[in-house]
PDB file of C-alpha atoms in Angstrom:
ATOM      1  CA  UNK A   1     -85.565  96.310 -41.873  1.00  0.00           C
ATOM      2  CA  UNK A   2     -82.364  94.891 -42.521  1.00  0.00           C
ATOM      3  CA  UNK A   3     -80.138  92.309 -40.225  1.00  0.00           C
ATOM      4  CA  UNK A   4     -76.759  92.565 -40.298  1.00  0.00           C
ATOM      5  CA  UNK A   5     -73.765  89.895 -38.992  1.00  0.00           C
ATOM      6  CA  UNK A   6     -70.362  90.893 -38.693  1.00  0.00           C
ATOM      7  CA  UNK A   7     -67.664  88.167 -38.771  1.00  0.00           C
ATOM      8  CA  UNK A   8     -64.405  89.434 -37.397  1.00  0.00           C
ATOM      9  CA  UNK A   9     -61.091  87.722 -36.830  1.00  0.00           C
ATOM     10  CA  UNK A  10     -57.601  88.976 -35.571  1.00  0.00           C
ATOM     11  CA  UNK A  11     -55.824  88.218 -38.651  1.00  0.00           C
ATOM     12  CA  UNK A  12     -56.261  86.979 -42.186  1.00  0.00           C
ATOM     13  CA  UNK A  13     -56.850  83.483 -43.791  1.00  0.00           C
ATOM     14  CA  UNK A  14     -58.756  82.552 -40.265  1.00  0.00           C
ATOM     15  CA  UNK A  15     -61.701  81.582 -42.252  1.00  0.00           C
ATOM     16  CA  UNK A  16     -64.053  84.817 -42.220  1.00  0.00           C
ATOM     17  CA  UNK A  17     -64.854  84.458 -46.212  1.00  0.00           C
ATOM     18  CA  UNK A  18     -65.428  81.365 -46.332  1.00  0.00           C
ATOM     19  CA  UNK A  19     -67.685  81.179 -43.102  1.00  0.00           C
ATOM     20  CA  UNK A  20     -69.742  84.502 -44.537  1.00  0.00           C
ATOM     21  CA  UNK A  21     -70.028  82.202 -48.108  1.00  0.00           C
ATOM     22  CA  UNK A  22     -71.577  79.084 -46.425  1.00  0.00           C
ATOM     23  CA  UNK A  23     -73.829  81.160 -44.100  1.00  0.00           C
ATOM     24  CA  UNK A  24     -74.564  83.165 -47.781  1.00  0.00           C
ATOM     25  CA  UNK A  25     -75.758  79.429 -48.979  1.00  0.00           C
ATOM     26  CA  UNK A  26     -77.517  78.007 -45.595  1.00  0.00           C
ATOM     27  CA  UNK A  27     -79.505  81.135 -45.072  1.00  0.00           C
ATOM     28  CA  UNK A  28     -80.162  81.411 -49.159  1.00  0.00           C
ATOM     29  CA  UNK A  29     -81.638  77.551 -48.554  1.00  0.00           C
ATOM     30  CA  UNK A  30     -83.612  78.737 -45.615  1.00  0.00           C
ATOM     31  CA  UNK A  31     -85.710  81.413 -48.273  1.00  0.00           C
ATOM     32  CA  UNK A  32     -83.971  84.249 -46.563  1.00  0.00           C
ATOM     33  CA  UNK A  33     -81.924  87.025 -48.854  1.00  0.00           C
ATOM     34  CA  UNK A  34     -79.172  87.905 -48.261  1.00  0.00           C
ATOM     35  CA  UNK A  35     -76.149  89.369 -49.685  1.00  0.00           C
ATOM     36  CA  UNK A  36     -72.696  89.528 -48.852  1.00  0.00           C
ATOM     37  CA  UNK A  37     -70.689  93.557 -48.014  1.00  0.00           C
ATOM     38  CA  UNK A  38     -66.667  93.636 -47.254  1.00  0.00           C
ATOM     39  CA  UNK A  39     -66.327  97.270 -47.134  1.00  0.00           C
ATOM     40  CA  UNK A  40     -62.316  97.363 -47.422  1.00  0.00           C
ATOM     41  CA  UNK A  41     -60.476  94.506 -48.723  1.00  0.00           C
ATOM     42  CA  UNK A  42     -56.427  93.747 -49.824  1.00  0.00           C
ATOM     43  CA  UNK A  43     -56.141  90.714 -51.809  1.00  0.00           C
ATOM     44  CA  UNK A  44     -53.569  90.790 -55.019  1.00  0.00           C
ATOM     45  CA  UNK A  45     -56.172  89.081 -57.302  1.00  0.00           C
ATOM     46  CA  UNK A  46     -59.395  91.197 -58.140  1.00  0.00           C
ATOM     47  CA  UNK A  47     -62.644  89.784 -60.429  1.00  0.00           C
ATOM     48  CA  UNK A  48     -64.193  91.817 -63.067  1.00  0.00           C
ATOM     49  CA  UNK A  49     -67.767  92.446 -63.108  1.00  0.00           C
ATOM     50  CA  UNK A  50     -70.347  92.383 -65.979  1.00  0.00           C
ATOM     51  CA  UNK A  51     -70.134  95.842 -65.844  1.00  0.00           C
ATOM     52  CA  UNK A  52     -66.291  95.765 -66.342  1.00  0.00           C
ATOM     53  CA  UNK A  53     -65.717  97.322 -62.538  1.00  0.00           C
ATOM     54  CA  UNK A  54     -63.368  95.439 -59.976  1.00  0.00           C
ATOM     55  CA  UNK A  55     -64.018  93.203 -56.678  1.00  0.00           C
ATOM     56  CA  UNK A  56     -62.260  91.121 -54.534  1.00  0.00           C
ATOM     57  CA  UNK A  57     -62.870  87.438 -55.122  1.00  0.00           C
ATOM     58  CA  UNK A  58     -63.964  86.460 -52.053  1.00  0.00           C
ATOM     59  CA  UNK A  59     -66.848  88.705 -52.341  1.00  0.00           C
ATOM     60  CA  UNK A  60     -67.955  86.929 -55.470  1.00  0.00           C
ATOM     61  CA  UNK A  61     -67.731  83.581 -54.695  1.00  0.00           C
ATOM     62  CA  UNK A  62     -69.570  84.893 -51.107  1.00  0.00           C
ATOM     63  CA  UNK A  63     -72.309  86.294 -53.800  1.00  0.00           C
ATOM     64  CA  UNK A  64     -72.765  83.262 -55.851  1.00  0.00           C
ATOM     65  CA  UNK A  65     -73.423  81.687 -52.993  1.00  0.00           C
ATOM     66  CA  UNK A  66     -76.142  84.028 -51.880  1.00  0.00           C
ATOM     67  CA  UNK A  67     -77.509  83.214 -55.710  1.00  0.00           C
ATOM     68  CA  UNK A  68     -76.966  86.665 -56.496  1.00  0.00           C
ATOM     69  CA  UNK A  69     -74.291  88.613 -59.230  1.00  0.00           C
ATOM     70  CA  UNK A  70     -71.498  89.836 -57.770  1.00  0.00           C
ATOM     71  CA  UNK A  71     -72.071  93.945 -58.099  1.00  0.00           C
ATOM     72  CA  UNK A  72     -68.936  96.515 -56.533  1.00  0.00           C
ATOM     73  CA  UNK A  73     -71.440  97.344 -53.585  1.00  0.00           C
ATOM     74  CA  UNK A  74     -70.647  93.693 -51.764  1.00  0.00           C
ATOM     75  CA  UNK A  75     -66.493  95.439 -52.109  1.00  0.00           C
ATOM     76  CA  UNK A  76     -66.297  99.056 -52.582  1.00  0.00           C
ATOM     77  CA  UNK A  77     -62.754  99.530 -51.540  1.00  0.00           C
ATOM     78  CA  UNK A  78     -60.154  96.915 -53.087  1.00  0.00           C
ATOM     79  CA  UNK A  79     -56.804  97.377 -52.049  1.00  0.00           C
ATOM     80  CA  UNK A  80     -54.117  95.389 -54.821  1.00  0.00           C
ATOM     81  CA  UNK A  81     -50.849  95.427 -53.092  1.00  0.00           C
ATOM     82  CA  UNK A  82     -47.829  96.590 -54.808  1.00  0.00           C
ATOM     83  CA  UNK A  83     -44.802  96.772 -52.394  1.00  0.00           C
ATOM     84  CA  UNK A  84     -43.004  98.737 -50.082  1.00  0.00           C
ATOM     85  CA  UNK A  85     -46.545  99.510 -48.575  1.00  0.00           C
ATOM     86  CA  UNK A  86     -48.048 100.921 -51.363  1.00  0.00           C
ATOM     87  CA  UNK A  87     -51.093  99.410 -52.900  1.00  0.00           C
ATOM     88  CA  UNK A  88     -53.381 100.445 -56.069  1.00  0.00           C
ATOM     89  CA  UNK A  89     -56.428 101.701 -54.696  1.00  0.00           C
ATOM     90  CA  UNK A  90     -59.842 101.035 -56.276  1.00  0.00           C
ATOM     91  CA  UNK A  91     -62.920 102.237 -55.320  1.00  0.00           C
ATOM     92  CA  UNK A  92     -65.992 101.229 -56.314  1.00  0.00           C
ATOM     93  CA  UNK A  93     -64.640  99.296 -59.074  1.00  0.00           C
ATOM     94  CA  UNK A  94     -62.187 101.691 -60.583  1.00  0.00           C
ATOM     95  CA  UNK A  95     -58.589 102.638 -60.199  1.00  0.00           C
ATOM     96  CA  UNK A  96     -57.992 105.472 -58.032  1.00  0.00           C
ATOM     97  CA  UNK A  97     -53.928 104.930 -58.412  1.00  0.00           C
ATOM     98  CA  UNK A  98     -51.428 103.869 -56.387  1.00  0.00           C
ATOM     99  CA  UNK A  99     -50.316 104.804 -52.929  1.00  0.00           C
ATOM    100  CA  UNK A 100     -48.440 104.451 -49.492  1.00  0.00           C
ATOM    101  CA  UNK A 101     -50.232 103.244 -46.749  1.00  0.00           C
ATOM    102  CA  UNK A 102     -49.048 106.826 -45.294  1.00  0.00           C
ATOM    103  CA  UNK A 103     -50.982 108.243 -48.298  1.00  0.00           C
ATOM    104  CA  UNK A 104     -53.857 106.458 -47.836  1.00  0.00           C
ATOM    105  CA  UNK A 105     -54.860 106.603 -44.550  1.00  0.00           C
ATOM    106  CA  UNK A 106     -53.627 110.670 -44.064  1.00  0.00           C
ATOM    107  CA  UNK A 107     -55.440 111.703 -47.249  1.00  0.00           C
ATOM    108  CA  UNK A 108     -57.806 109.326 -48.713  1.00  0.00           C
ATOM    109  CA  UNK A 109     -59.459 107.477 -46.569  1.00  0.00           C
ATOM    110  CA  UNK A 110     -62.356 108.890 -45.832  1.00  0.00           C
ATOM    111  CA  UNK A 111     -63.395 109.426 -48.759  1.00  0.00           C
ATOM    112  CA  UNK A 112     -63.069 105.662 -49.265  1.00  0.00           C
ATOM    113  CA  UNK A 113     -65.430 105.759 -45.885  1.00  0.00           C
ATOM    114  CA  UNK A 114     -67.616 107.427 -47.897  1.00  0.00           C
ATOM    115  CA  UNK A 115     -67.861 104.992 -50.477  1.00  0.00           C
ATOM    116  CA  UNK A 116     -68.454 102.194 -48.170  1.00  0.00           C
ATOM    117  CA  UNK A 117     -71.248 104.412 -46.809  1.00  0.00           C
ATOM    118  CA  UNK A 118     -72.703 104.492 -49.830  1.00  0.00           C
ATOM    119  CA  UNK A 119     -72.340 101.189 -50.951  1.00  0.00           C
ATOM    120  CA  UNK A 120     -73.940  99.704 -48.090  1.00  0.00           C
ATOM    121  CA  UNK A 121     -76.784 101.757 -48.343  1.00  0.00           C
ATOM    122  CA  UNK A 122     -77.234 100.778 -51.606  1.00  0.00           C
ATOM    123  CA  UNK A 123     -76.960  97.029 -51.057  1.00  0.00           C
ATOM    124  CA  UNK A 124     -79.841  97.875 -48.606  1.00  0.00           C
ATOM    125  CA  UNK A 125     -81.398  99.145 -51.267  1.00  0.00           C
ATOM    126  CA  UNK A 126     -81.132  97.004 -53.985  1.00  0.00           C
ATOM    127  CA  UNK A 127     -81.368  93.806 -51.907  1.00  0.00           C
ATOM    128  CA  UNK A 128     -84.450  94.775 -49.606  1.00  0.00           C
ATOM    129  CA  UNK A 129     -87.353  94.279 -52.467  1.00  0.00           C
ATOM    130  CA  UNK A 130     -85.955  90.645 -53.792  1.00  0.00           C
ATOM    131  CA  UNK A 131     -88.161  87.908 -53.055  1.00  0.00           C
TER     132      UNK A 131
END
C-alpha cells in the first residue's frame, strides 16, 4: 500500500518544492521509493519530457532526486501564466489553450480533477513494483 505526505504552505516560494526534493533524496538514501505528484501547478517556465510532453520544473528536479525520470504523472495540470488572469492550460503534458481564471475554474476544472485522478493512480501504479 502506498504512503502519502502532503506538504502545504499558505503561499508560494515558502519552500514546499524544495522540502518535497530533499525528503525525495533522504528517503531515496534510506532504500525507500518514492516519487514526487503536484497535481496543479502555475509556474511560467515548464520542462519537456523524453516523451516531448510538459511539466513544471520543480517536479523534475523533485524526480531526479527520487532517482527517477521525470514522467507528466508527478504534474498533470501546468498552469503557464499569460496575463490579465489568463493562463495556457496544459494537461497532462499538452496544451489545452488559453484561458481566464473565470474560464477555468467555471468550465474546466474538473476535468483537470480528473486528470489528477488519473495521474495519481497511475504513479501508484507505475511506482508500486520498483525495487
Amino acid at each position: 500500500m502506498a504512503k502519502y505526505l502532503m506538504f502545504q504552505g499558505t503561499s508560494s516560494h515558502v519552500g514546499k518544492s524544495i522540502l518535497t526534493a530533499a525528503l525525495c533524496r533522504i528517503f531515496l538514501r534510506a532504500g525507500l521509493n518514492v516519487a514526487p505528484f503536484k497535481a496543479q501547478n502555475m509556474a511560467l517556465n515548464s520542462y519537456v519530457t523524453a516523451d516531448g510532453l510538459e511539466m513544471g520544473r520543480a517536479q523534475v528536479a523533485q524526480a531526479e532526486a527520487a532517482g527517477l525520470a521525470p514522467i507528466v504523472e508527478m504534474n498533470p495540470v501546468l498552469l503557464k501564466p499569460t496575463g490579465n488572469s489568463t493562463s495556457q492550460v496544459i494537461i497532462n503534458g499538452k496544451p489545452i489553450g488559453v484561458m481566464s481564471a473565470a474560464e477555468y475554474h467555471q468550465g474546466y476544472s474538473l476535468k483537470a480533477f480528473d486528470a489528477v485522478k488519473s495521474a495519481l493512480k497511475n504513479i501508484r501504479l507505475i511506482f508500486s513494483s520498483v525495487k
